[in-house]
Short mmCIF file of C-alpha atoms and ligand atoms in Angstrom, two decimals:
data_model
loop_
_atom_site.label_atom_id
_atom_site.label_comp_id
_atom_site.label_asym_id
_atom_site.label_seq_id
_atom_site.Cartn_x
_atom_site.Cartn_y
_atom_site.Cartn_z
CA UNK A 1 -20.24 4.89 21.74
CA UNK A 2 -18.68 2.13 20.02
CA UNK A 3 -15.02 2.54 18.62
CA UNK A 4 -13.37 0.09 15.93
CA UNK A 5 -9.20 1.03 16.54
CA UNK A 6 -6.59 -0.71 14.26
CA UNK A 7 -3.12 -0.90 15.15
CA UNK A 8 -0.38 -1.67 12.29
CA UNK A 9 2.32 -3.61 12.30
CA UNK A 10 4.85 -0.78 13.31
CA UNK A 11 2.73 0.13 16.28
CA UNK A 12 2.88 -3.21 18.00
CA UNK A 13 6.35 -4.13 17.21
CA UNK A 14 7.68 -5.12 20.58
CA UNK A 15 6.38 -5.66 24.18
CA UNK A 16 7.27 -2.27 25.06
CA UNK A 17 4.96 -1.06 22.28
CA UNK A 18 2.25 -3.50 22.63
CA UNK A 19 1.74 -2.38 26.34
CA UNK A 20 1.82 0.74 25.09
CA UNK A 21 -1.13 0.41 22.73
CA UNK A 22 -2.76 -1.62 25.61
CA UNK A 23 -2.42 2.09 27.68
CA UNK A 24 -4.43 3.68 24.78
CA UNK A 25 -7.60 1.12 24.15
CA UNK A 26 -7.81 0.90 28.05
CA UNK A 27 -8.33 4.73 28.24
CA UNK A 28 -11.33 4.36 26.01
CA UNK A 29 -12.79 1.88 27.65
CA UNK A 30 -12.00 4.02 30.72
CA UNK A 31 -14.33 6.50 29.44
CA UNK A 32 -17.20 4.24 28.78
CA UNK A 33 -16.75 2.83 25.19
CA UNK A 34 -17.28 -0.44 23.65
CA UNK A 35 -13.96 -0.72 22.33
CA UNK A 36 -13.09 -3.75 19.52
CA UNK A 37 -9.35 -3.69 18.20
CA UNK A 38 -7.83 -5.12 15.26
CA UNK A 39 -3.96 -5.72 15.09
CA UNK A 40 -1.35 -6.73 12.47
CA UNK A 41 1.47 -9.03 13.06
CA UNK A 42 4.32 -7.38 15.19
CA UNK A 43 6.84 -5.25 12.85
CA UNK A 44 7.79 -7.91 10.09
CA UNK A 45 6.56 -10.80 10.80
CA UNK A 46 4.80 -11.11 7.73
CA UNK A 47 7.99 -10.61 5.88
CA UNK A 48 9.45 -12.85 7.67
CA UNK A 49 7.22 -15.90 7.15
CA UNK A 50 6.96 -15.31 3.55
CA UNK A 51 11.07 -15.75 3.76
CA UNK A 52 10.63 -18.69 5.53
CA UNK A 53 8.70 -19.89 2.58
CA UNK A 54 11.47 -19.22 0.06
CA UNK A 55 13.52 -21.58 2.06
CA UNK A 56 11.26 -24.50 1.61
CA UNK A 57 9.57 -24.21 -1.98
CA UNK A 58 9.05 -22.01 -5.20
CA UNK A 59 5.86 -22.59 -5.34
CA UNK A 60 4.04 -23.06 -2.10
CA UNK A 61 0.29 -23.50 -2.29
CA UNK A 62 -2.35 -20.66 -1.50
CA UNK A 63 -4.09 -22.82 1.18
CA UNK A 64 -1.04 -23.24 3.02
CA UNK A 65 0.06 -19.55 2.92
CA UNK A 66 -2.57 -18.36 4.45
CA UNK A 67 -2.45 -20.89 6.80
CA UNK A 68 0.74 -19.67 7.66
CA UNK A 69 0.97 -16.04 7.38
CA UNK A 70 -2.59 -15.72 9.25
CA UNK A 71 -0.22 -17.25 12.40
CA UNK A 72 1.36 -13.74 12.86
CA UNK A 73 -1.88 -11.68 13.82
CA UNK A 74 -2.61 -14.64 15.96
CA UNK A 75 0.52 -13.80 18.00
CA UNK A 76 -0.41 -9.54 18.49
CA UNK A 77 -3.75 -10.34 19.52
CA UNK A 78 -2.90 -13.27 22.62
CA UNK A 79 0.10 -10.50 23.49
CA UNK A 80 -2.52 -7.59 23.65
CA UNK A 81 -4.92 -9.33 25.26
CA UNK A 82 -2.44 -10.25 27.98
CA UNK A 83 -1.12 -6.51 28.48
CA UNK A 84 -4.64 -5.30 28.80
CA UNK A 85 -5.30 -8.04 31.47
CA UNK A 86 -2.05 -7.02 33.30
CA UNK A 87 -3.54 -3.06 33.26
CA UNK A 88 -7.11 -5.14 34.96
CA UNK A 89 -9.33 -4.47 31.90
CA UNK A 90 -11.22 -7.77 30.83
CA UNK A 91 -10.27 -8.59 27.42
CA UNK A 92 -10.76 -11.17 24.89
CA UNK A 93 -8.97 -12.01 21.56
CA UNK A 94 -10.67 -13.79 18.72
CA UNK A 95 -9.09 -14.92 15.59
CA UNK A 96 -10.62 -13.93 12.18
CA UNK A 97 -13.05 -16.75 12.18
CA UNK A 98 -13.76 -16.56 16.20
CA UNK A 99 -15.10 -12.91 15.15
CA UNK A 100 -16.84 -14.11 12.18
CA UNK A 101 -15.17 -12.92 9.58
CA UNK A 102 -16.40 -14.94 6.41
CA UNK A 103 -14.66 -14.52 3.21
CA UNK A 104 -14.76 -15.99 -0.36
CA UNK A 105 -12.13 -19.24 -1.19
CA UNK A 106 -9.53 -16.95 -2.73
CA UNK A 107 -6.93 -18.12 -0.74
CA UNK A 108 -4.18 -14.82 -0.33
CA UNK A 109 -6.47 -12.32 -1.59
CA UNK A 110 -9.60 -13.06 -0.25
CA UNK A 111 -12.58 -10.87 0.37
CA UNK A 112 -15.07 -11.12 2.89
CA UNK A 113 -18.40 -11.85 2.41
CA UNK A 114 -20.01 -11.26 5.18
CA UNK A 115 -19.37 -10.66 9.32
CA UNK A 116 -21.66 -12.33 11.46
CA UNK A 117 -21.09 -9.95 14.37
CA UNK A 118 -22.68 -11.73 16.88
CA UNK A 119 -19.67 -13.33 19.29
CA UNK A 120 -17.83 -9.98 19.04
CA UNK A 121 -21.49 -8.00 20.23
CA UNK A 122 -21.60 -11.33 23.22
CA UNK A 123 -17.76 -10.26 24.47
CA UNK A 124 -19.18 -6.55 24.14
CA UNK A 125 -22.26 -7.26 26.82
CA UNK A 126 -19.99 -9.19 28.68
CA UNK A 127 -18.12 -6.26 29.13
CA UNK A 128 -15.02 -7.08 27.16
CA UNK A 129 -13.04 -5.68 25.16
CA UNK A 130 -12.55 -7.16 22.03
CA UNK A 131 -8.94 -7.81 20.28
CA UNK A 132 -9.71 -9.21 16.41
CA UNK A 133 -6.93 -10.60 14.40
CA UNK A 134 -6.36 -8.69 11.09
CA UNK A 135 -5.88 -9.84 7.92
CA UNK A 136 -8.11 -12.63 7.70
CA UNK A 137 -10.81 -14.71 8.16
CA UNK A 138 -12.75 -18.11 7.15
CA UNK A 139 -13.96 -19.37 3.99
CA UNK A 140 -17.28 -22.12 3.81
CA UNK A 141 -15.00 -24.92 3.96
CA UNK A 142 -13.58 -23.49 7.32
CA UNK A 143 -10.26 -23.52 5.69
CA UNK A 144 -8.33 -19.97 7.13
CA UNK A 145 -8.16 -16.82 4.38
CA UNK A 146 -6.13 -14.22 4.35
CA UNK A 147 -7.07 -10.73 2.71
CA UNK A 148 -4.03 -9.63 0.56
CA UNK A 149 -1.04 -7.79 2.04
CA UNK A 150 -1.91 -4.86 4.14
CA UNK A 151 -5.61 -6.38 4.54
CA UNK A 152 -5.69 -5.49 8.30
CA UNK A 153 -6.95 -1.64 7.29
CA UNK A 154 -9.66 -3.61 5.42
CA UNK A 155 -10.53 -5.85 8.58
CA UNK A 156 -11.38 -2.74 10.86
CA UNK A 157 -13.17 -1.27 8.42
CA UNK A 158 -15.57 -3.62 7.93
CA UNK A 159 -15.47 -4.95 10.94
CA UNK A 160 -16.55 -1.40 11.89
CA UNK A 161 -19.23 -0.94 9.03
CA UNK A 162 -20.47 -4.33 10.16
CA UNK A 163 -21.03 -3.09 14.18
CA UNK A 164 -22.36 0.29 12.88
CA UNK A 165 -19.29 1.91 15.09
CA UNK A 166 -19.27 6.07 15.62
CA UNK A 167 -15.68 5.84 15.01
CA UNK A 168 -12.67 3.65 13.09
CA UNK A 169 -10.01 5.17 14.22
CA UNK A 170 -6.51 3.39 11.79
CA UNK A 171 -2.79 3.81 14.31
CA UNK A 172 -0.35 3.87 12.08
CA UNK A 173 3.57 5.22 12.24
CA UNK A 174 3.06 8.23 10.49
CA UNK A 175 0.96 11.21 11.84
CA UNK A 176 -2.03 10.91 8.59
CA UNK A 177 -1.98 11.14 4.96
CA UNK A 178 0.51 13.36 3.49
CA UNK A 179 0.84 14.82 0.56
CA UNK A 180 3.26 11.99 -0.71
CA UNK A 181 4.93 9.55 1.12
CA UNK A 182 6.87 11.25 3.80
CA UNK A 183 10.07 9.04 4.05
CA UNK A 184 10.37 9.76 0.69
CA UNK A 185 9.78 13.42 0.73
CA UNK A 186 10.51 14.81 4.08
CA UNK A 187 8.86 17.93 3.47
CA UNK A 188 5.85 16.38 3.03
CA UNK A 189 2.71 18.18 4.39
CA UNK A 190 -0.16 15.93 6.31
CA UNK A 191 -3.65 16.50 4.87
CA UNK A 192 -6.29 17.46 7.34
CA UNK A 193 -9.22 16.10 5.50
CA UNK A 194 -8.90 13.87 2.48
CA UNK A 195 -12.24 12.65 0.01
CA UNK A 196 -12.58 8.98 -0.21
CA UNK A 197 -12.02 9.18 -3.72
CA UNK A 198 -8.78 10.87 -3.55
CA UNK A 199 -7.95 8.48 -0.76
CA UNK A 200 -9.28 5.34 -2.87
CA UNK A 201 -6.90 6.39 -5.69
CA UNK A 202 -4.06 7.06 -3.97
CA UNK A 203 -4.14 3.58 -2.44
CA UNK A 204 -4.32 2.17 -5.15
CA UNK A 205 -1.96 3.65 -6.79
CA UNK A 206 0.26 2.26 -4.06
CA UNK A 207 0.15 4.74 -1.18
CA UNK A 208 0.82 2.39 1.56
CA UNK A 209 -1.00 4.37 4.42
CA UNK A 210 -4.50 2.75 3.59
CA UNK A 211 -5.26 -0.79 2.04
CA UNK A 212 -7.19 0.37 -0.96
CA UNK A 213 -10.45 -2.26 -0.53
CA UNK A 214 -10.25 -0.36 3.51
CA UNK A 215 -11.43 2.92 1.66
CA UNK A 216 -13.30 1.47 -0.96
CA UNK A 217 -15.73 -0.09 1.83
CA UNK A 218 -15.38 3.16 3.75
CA UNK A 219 -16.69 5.01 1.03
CA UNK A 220 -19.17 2.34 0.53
CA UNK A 221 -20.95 2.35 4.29
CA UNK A 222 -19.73 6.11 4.30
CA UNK A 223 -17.71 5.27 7.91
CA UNK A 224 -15.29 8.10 8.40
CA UNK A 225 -11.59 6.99 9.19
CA UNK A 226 -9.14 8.71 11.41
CA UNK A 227 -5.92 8.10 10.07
CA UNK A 228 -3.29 8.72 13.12
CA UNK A 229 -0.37 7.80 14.36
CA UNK A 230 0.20 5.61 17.72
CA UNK A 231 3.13 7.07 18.93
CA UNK A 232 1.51 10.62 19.76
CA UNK A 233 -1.92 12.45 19.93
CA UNK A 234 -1.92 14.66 17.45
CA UNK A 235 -4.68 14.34 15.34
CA UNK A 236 -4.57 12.87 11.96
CA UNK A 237 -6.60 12.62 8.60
CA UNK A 238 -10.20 12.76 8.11
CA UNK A 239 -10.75 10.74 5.08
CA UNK A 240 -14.38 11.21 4.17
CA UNK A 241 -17.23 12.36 1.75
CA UNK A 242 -16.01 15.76 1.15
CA UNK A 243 -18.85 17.74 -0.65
CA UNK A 244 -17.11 21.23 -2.26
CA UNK A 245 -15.49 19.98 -5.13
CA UNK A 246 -14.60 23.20 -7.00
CA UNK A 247 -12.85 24.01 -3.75
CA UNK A 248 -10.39 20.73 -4.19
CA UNK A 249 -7.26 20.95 -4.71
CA UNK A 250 -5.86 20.72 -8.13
CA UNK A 251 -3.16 18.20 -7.11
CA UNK A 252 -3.50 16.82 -3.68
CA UNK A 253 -0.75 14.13 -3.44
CA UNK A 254 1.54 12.23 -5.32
CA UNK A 255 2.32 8.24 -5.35
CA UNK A 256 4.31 6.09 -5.92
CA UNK A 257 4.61 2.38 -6.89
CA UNK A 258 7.60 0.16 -7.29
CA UNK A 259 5.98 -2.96 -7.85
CA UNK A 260 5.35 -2.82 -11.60
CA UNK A 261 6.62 -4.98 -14.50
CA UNK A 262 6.03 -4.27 -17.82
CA UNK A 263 5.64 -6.28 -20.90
CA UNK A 264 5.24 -5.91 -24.66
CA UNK A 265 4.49 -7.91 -27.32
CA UNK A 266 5.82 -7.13 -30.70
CA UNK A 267 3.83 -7.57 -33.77
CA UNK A 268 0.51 -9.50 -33.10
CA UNK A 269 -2.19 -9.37 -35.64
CA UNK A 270 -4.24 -6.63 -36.04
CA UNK A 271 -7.53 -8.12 -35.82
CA UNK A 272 -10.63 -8.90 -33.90
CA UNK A 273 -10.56 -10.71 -30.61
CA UNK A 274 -6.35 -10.48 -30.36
CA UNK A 275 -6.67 -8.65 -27.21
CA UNK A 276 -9.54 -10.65 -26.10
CA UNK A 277 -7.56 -13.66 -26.00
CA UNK A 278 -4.26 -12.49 -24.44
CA UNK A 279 -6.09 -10.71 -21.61
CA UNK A 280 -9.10 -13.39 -21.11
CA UNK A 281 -5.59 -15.55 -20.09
CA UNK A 282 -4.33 -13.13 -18.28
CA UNK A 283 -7.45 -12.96 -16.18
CA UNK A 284 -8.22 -16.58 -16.01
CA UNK A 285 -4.73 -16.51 -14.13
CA UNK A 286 -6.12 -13.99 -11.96
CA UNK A 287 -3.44 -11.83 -13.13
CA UNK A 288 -4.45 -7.68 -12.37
CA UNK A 289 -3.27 -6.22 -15.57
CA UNK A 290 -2.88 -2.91 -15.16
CA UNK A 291 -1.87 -0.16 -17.68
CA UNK A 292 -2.57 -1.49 -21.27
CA UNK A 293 -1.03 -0.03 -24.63
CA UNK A 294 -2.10 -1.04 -28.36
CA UNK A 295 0.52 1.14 -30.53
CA UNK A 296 -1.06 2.38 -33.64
CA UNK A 297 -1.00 -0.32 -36.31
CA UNK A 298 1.17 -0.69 -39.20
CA UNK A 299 1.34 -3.33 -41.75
CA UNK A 300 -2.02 -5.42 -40.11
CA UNK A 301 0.50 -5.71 -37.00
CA UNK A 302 0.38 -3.95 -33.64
CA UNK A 303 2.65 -3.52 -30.40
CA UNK A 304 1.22 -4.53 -27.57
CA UNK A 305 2.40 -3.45 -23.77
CA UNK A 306 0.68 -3.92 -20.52
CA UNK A 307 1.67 -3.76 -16.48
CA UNK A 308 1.19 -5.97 -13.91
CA UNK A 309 2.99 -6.34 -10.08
CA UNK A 310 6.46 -7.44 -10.08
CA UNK A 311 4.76 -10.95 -8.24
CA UNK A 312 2.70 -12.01 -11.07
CA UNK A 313 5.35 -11.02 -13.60
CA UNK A 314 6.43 -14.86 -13.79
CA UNK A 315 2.73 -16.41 -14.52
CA UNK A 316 2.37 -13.27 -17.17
CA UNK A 317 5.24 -14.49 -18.95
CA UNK A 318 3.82 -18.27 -19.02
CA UNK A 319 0.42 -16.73 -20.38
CA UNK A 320 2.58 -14.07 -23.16
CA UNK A 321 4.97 -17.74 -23.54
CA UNK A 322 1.91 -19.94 -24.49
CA UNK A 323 -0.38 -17.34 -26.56
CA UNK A 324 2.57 -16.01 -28.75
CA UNK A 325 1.72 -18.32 -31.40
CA UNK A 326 -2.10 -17.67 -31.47
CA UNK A 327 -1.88 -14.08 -31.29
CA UNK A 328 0.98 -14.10 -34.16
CA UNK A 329 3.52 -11.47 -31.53
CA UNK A 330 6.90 -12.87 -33.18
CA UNK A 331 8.88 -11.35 -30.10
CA UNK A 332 8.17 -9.84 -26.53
CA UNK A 333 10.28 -8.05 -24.02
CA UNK A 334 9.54 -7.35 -20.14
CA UNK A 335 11.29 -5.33 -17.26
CA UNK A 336 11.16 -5.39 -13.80
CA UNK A 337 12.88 -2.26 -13.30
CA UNK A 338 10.00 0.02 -14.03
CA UNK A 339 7.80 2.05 -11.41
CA UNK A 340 4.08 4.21 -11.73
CA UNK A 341 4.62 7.84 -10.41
CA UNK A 342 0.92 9.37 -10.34
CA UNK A 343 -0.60 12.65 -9.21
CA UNK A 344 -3.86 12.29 -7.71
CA UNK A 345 -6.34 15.26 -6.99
CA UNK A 346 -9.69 16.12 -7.86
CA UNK A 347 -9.61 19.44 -9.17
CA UNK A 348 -7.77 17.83 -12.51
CA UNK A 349 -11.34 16.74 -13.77
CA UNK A 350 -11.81 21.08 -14.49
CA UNK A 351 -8.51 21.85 -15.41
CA UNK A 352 -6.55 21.32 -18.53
CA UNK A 353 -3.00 21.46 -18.55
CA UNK A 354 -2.56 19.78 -15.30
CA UNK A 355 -1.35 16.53 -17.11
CA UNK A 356 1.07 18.50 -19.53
CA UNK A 357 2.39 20.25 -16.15
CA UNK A 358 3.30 17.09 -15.36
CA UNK A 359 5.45 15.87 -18.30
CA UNK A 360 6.83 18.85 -17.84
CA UNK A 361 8.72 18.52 -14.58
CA UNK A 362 9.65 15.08 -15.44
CA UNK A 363 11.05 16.75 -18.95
CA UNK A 364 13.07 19.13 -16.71
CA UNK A 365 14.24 15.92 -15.02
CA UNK A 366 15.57 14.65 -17.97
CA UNK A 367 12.77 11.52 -17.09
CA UNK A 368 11.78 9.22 -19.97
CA UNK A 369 8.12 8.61 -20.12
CA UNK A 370 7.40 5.02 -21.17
CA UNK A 371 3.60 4.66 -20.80
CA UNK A 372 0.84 6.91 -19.78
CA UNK A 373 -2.85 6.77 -18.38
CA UNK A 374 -5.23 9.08 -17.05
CA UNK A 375 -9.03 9.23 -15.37
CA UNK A 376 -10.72 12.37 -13.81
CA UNK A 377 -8.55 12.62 -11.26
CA UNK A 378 -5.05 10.94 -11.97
CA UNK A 379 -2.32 10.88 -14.19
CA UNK A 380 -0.06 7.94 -13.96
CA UNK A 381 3.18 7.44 -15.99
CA UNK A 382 5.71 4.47 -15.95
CA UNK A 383 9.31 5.38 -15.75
CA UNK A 384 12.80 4.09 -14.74
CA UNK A 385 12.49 2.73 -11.49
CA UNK A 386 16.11 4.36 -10.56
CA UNK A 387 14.40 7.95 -11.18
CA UNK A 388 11.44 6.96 -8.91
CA UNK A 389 12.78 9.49 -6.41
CA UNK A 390 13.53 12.40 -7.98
CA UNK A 391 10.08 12.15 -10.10
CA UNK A 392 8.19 12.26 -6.71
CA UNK A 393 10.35 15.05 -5.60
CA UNK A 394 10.30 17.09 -8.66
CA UNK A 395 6.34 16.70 -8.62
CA UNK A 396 5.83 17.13 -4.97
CA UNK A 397 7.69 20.84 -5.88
CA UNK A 398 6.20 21.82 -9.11
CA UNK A 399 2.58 21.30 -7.92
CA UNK A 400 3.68 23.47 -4.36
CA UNK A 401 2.66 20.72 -2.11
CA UNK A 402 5.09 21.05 0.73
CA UNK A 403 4.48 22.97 4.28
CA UNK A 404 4.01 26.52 3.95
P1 ADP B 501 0.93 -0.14 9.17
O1 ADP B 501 1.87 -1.22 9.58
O2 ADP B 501 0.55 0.77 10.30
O3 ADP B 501 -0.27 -0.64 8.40
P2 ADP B 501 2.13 0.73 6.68
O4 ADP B 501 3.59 0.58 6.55
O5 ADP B 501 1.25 -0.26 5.99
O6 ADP B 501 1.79 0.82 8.23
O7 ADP B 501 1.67 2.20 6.19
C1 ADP B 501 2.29 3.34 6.72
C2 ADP B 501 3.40 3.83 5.79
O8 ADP B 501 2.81 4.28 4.57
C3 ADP B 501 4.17 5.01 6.27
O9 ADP B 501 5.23 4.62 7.11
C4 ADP B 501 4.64 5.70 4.99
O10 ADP B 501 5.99 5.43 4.72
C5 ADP B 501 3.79 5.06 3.90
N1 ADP B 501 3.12 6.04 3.03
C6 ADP B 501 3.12 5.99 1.68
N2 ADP B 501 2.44 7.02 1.16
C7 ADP B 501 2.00 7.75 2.20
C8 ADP B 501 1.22 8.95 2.29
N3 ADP B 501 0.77 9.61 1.23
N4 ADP B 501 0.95 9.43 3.54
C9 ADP B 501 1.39 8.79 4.64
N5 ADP B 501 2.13 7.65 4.60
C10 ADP B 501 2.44 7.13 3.41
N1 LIG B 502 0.38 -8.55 8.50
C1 LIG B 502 -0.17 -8.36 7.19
C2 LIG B 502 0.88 -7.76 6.26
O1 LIG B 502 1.99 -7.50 6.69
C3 LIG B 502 -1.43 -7.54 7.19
C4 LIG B 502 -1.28 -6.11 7.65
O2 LIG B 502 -0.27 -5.74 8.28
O3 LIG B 502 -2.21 -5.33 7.40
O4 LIG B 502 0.61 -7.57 5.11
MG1 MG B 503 -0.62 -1.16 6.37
#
């Protein structure tokens, strides 16, 4: 058998830990496996290189972040390489580009292109096992990528779709997918089995547990993933092709998202090719605009609103700064303080009501609603970012989704 394991951040935080992870991959090589592991940088490192940044410049290049923030998987997989050495297993770390891992030049949110597996499938006949640095890779010009925040899930996953492994098994500090964030919600309940498009949406709609392009190329190469945590045994979630639709769930979780901004333009011309030009910009920035709102139009002139993350908000505004005149807005507002609560599940796509169930209990919450959008399966609505909370608590109650 041949096992793909990834190991967050949380899980190899300190020596202590790190050993402790080495305890785990050497019992499955113990019992005959080819065994590769991916690993994140220990607890906050990440965090704590992008501060680093702050101290230098405003504006540091892409090139050069990735060069540096690719240096804290780097460190996890010498350490775990080490501990499994000290428990006698022969072991070998590779960086993103040692493995193979070739992605596209988008330098901090890079995708991969292709993994030439054959180094990692060398260390395997060797009889190693294999420790592969997360979260990046190597473009054509051999410069170092890295794939996006969180891009370690997306590493093992492909790294695993690439070897054709029987099992990716994602360590994580919570026991699975719940229901909704369970630091936020303590009552929580952890899903057994979970469809990869339930799982693709609630990622990204921000559910932190999974890097949404990890599902999206699970679904793809239809690998299961065993979402678990490393501090016990227990087993986790199944996320997978789940056939039985009519059996799903009406609501299965809830998310939430706290890095939204939101801006809105007042009065542009109602014509053709307005909102071509202000979101052709938008893209050419490689801005992700998000929710979009056209009010209805009065007087030939029309509101518009759309969303973005809280990172981009400043290159949004240069874009909204430089088009105003073109698109004839003679104003435009923006917030930072907003959030996206959704419901995700995919009995909504046979059942009216569900979304109305859920203005509802924000209603009851006295919760503004400022924007809205819906698909099949989700309902998403931008509110206050200081009710966050209590929206995902109200909804976790009025759909029933806690333990029994
Ligand atoms: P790792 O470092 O292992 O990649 P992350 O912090 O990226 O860990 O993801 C795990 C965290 O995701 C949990 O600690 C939890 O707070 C958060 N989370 C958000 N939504 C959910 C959910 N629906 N189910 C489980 N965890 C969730
Ligand atoms: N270390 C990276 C991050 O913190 C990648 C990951 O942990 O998945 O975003
Ligand atoms: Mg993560």
């Amino acid at each position: 058998m041949l096992v793909v394991q990834k190991y967050g951040g949380s899980s190899v935080a300190n020596p202590e830990r790190i050993r402790r992870v080495a305890g785990r991959v050497a019992s499955v090589r113990e019992s005959g496996h080819d065994v590769a592991v991916v690993v994140s940088a220990m607890g906050d490192t990440t965090d704590d290189l992008v501060s680093l940044v702050k101290e230098i410049t405003d504006s540091p290049s892409d090139r050069e972040m990735d060069m540096l923030l690719s240096t804290g998987e780097q460190v996890s997989i010498a350490l775990l390489a080490m501990a499994l050495k000290e428990l006698g297993r022969p072991v070998i770390s590779l960086t993103g580009a040692q493995a193979g891992i070739k992605t596209d030049s988008a330098h901090t949110k890079a995708r991969i292109s292709e993994i030439d597996t054959s180094r990692v499938r060398e260390e395997f006949n060797r009889g190693n096992i294999v420790v592969v640095a997360g979260f990046q890779g190597i473009n054509q010009a051999s410069d170092i990528t890295t794939l996006g925040r969180g891009g370690s899930d997306t590493t093992a996953v492909a790294l695993a779709a690439a070897l054709k492994a029987d099992l990716c098994e994602i360590y994580t500090d919570v026991d699975g997918v719940y229901t909704t964030d369970p630091r936020v919600v303590p009552e929580a309940r952890k899903l057994d089995v979970i469809s990869y498009d339930e799982m693709l949406e609630l990622a990204n709609l921000g559910a932190a547990v999974l890097h949404p392009r990890a599902v999206e190329l699970a679904m793809k190469y239809k690998m299961p993933l065993h979402v678990r945590s490393s501090f016990n045994i227990n087993p986790g979630t199944l996320v997978k092709e789940v056939e039985n639709m009519e059996k799903a769930l009406l609501v299965t979780g809830v998310v939430c998202d706290h890095n939204v901004a939101k801006i809105g333009l007042f009065n542009v011309m109602d014509k053709p090719g307005i909102a071509y030009t202000l979101f052709k910009a938008l893209a050419d920035e490689k801005i992700n605009v998000d929710m979009i709102i056209q009010s209805a139009m009065r007087d030939e002139r029309n509101d518009i609103s759309f969303t973005c993350s809280n990172g981009d908000l400043k290159k949004a505004l240069a874009v909204v700064d430089r088009l105003q005149p073109d698109i004839g807005a003679n104003g435009y507002t923006y917030g930072e303080g907003v959030a996206k609560v959704s419901i995700v599940g995919a009995g909504m796509v046979s059942n009216p009501g569900v979304a109305a169930e859920m203005f509802e209990a924000l209603y009851k919450e006295g919760i503004n609603i400022d924007m809205i959008s819906t698909s099949e399966i989700k309902v998403s609505c931008i509110i206050n970012d200081g009710d966050a909370k209590k929206a995902v608590r109200a909804l976790h109650k009025k759909f029933n989704l806690a333990c029994e």
